[in-house]
Short mmCIF file of C-alpha atoms in Angstrom, two decimals:
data_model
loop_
_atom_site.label_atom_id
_atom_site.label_comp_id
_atom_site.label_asym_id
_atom_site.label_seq_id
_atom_site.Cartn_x
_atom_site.Cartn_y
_atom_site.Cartn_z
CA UNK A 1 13.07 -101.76 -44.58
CA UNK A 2 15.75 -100.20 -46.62
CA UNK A 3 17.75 -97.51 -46.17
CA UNK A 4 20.34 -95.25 -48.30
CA UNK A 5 23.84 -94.65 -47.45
CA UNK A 6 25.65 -92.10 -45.54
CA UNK A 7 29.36 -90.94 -46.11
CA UNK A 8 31.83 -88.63 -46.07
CA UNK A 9 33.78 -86.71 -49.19
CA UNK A 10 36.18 -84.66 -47.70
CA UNK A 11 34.36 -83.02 -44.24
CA UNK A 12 30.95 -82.87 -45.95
CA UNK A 13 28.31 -85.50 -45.08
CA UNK A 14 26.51 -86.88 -47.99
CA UNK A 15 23.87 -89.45 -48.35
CA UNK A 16 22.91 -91.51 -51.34
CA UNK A 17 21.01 -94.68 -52.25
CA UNK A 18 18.43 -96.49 -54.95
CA UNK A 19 15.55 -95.89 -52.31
CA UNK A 20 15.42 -92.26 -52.59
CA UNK A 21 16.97 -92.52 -56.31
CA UNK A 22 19.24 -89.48 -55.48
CA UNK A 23 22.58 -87.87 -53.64
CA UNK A 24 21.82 -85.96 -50.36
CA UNK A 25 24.30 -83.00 -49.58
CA UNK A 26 23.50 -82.73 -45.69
CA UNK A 27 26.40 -80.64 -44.71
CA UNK A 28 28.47 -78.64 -47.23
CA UNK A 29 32.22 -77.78 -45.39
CA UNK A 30 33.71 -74.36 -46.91
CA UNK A 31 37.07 -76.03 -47.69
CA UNK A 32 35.16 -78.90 -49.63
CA UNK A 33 33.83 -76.56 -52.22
CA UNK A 34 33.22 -75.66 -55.12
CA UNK A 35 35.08 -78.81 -56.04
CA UNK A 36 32.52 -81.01 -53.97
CA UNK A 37 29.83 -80.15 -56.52
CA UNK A 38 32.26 -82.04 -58.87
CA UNK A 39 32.15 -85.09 -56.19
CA UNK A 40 28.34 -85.27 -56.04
CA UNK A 41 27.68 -84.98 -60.24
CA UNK A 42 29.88 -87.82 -60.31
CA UNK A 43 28.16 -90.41 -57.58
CA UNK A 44 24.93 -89.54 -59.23
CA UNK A 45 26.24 -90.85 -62.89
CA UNK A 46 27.97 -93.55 -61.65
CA UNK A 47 25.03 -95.21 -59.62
CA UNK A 48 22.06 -93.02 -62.65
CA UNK A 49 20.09 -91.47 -60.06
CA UNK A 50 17.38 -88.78 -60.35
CA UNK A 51 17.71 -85.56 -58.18
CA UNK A 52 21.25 -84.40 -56.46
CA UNK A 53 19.43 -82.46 -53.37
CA UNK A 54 21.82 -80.03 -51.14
CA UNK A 55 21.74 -78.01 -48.20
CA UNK A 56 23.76 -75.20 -48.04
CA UNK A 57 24.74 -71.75 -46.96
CA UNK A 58 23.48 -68.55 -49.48
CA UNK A 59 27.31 -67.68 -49.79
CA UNK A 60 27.65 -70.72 -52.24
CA UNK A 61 24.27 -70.53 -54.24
CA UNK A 62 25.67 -68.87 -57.37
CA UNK A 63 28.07 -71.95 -57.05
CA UNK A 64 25.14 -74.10 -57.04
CA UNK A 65 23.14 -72.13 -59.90
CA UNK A 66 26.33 -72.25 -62.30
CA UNK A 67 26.13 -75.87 -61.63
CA UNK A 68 22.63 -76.01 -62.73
CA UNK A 69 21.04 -76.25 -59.24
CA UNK A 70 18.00 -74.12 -58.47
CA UNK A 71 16.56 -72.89 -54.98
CA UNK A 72 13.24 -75.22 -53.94
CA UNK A 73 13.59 -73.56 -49.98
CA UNK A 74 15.04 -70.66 -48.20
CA UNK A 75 15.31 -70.63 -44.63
CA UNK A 76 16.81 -67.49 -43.20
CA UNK A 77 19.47 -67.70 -40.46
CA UNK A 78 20.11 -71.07 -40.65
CA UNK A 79 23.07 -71.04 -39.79
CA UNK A 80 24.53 -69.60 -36.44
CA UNK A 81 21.35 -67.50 -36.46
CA UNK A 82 22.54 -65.27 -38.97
CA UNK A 83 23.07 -66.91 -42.64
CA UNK A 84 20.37 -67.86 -45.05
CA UNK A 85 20.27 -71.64 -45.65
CA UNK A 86 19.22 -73.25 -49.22
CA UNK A 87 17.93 -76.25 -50.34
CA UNK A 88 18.84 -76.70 -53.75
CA UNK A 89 17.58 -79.65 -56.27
CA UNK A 90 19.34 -80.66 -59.46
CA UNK A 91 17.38 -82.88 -61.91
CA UNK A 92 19.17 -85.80 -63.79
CA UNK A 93 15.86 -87.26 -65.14
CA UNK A 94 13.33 -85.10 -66.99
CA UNK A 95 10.50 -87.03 -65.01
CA UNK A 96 11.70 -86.03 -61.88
CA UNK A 97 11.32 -82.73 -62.31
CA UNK A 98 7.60 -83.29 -62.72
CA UNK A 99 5.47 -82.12 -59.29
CA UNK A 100 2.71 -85.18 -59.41
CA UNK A 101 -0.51 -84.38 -56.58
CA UNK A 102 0.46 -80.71 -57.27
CA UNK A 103 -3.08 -79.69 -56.62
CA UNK A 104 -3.33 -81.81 -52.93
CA UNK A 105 0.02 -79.99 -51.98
CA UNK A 106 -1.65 -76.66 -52.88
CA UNK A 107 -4.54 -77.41 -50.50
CA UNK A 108 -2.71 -78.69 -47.27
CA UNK A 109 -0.87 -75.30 -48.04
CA UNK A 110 -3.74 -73.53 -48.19
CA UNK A 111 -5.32 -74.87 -45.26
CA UNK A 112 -2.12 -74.22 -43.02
CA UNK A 113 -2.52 -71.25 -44.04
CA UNK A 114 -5.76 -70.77 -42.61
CA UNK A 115 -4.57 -71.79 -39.60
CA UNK A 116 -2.85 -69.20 -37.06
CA UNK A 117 -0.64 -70.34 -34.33
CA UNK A 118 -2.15 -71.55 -31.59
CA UNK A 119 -0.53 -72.19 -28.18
CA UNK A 120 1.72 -75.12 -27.76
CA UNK A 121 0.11 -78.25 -27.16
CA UNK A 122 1.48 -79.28 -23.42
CA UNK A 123 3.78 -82.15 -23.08
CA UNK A 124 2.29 -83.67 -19.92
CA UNK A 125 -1.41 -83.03 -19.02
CA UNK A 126 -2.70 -84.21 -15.16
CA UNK A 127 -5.06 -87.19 -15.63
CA UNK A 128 -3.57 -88.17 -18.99
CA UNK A 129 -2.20 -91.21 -19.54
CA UNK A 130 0.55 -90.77 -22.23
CA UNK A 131 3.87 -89.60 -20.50
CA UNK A 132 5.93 -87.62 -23.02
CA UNK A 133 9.55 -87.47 -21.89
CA UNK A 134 13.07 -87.92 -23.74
CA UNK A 135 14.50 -91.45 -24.74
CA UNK A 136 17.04 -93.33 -23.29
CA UNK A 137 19.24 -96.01 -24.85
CA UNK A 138 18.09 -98.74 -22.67
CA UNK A 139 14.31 -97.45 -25.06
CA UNK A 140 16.01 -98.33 -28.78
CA UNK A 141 14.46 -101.85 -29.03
CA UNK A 142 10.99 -100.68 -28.08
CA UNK A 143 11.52 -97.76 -30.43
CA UNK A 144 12.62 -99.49 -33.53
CA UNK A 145 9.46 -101.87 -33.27
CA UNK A 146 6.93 -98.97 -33.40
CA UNK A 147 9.08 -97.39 -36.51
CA UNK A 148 8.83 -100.97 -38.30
CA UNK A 149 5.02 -100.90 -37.54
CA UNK A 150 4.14 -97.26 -38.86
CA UNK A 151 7.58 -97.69 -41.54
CA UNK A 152 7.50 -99.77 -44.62
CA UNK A 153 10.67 -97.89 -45.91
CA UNK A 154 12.30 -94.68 -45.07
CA UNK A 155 15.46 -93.02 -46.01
CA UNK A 156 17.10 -93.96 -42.56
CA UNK A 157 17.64 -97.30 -40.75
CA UNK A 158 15.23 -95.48 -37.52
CA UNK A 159 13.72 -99.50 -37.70
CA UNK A 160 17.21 -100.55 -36.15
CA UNK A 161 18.07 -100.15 -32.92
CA UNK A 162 22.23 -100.55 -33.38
CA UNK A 163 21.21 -97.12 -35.21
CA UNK A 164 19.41 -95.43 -32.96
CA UNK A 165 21.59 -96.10 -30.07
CA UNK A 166 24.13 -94.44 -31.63
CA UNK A 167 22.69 -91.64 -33.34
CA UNK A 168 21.46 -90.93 -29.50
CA UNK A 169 24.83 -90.91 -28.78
CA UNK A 170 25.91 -88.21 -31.04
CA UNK A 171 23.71 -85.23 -31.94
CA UNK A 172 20.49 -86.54 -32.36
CA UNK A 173 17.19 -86.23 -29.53
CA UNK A 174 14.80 -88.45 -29.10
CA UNK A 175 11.10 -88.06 -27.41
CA UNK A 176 8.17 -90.46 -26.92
CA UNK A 177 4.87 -90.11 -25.81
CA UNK A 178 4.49 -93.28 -23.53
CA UNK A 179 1.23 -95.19 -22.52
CA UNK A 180 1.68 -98.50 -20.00
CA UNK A 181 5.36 -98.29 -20.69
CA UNK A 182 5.28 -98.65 -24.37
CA UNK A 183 5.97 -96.02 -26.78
CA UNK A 184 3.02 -94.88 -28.83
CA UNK A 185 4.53 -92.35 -30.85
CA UNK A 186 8.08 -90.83 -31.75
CA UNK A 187 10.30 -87.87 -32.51
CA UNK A 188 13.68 -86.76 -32.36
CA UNK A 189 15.68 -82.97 -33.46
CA UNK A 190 18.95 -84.02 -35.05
CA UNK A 191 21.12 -80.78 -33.95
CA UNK A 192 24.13 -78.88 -35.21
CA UNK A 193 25.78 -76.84 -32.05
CA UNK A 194 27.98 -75.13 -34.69
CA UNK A 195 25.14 -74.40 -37.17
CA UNK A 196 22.62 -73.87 -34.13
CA UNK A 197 19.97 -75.77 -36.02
CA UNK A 198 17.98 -78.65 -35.47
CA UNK A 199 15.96 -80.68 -37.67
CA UNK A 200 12.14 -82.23 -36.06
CA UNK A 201 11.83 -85.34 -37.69
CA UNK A 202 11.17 -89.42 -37.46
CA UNK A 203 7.66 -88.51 -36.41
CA UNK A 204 5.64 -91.57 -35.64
CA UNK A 205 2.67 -92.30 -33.99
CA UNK A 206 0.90 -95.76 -33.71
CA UNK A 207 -2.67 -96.03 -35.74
CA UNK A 208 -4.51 -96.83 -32.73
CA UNK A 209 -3.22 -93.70 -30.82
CA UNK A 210 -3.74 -91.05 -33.46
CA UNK A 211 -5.96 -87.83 -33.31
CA UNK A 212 -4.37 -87.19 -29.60
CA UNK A 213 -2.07 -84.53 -30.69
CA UNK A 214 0.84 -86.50 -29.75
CA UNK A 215 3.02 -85.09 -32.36
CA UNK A 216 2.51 -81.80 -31.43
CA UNK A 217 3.68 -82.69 -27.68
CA UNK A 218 6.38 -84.17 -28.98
CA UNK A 219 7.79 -81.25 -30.66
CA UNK A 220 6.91 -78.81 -27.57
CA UNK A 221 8.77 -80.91 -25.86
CA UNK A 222 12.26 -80.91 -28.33
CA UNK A 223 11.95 -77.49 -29.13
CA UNK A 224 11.80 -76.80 -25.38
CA UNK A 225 15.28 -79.24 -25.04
CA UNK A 226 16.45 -77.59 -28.56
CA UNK A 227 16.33 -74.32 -26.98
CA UNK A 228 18.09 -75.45 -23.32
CA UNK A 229 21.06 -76.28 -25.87
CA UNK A 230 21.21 -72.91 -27.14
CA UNK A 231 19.72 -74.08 -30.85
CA UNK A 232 18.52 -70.93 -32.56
CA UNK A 233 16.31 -72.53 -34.85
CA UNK A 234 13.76 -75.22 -35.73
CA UNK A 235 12.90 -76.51 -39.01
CA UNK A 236 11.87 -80.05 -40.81
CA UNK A 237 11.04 -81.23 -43.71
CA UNK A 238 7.22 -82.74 -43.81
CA UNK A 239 5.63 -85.11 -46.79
CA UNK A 240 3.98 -82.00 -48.78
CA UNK A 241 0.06 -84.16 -48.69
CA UNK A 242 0.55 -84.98 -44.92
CA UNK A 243 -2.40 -82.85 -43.63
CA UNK A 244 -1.88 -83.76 -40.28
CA UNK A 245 2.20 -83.29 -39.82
CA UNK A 246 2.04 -79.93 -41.70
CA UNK A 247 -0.80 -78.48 -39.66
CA UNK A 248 1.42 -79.45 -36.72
CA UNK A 249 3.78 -77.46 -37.82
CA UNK A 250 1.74 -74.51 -38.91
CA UNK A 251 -0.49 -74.00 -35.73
CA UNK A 252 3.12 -74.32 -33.62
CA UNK A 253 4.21 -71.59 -35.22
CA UNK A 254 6.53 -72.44 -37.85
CA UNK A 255 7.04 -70.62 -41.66
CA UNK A 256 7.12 -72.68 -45.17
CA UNK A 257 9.72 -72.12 -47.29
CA UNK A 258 9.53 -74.20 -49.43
CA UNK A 259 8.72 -77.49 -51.57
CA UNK A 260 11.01 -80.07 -52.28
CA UNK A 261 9.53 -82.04 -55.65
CA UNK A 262 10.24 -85.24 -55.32
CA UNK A 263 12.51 -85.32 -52.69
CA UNK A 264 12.49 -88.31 -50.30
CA UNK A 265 11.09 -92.38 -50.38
CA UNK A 266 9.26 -92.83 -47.53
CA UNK A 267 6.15 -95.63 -47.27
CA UNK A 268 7.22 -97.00 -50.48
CA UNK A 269 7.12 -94.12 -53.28
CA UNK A 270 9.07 -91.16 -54.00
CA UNK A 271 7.40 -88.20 -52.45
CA UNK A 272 7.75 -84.14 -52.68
CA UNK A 273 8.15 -82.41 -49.55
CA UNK A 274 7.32 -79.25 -47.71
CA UNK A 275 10.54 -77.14 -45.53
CA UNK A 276 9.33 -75.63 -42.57
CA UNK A 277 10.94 -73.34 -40.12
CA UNK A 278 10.86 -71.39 -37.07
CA UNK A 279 13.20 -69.36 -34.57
CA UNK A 280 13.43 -70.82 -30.87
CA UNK A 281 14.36 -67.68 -29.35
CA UNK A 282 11.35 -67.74 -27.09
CA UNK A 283 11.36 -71.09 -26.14
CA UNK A 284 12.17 -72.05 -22.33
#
């Protein structure tokens, strides 16, 4: 399974790599810009990648527009519950510009749309044999093997457990759904304390334990620990033609904002993907 890299220019985080053909602004620092922009143009020529794709407070967007960036999601209060967060795209290759399945990502849309909240799905049900609680490191090899089996690429090493050790060590939450003391599907919220935002992502469930509604137990159950750490807000960033992960989202309340066009490798191809959000004030 490959991966892309992750650095650092300056205090900003920034991943980039062949498998997702593009440079990943995940965390713009004030004192880094409007220089930075400078930084990212130039590791996308040097290495001829597609798409620069940036996260980043509204108080730098008409940085990002003069820079030729435009606005593919808005999320307000993203950061510290009060400022608007965009995700910005810049195109280096004509073709990548081009929205392919546009149609498909219209439905799913469409059909989350159709679909009002419904209460949370519980984590733990009596009688049930899946046991959904939070991961521990002493879990990594076990969790690794399930990401290798649903996995054939993904823009993060999640398929090695040296990584997820240590990501679990830092800001990053993991939950499984358990059955016989294996994991049959996984989660985590990577979380900023000093954005108060967290990011629901590395779902995974194993094929023979699908249609259970173990994803959406999964993120009851890190929104619930999300919201015990004082994180204001929820959001994630779904494959736009996943049916199943963006009616997750939809029916547990959460707000698109967004498409991404051909935004992130995952399974082998280059795929566009849908932002989500939604506020945790109400958790407990």
């Amino acid at each position: 399974m490959n991966s892309d890299r992750t650095i650092t220019i300056g205090r900003s985080l920034i991943q980039h790599g062949k498998s997702s053909d593009r440079v990943y602004l995940m965390s713009t620092a004030d004192e880094d810009m409007p220089g930075l922009l400078n930084e990212l143009e130039r590791l996308a020529g040097q290495d001829d990648y597609g798409k620069i794709f940036a996260k980043a407070p509204a108080r730098w967007g008409r940085e990002f527009a003069a820079a030729g960036y435009r606005v593919e999601a808005e999320v307000p209060n993203f950061y510290q519950g009060r400022e608007t967060g965009l995700f910005l795209g810049k195109y280096l290759k004509e073709e990548r510009m081009e929205m392919t399945a546009s149609e498909e990502i219209a439905a799913v849309l469409d059909l989350c749309a159709q679909k009002q909240a419904s209460p949370p799905a519980p984590a733990n049900s009596p009688g049930d044999d899946y046991q959904v609680r939070l991961c521990t490191p002493a879990d990594c090899e076990a969790m690794a093997e399930l990401y290798r089996r649903v996995f054939l690429s993904y823009p993060f090493p999640i398929h090695d457990p040296e990584f997820l050790r240590r990501t679990m060590a830092q800001q990053v939450c993991y939950a499984g759904a358990w059955r016989q003391e294996r994991p049959t599907a996984l989660a985590s919220a990577e979380f900023s304390p000093t954005a108060s935002h967290a990011e629901m992502t590395d779902f995974a469930t194993a094929p023979e334990d699908r249609g259970r509604r173990l994803a959406a137990r999964l993120l009851t159950s890190l929104e619930k620990e999300m919201a015990a750490r004082g994180i204001k807000l929820a959001y994630t960033i779904a494959r736009a033609l996943s049916h199943g992960m963006n009616l997750s989202f939809a029916r547990a309340g959460y707000r698109h904002a967004g498409t991404l066009v051909n935004n992130t490798q995952i399974c082998g191809r280059i795929e566009s993907m849908n932002v989500w959000y939604k506020p945790l004030a109400n958790q407990g």
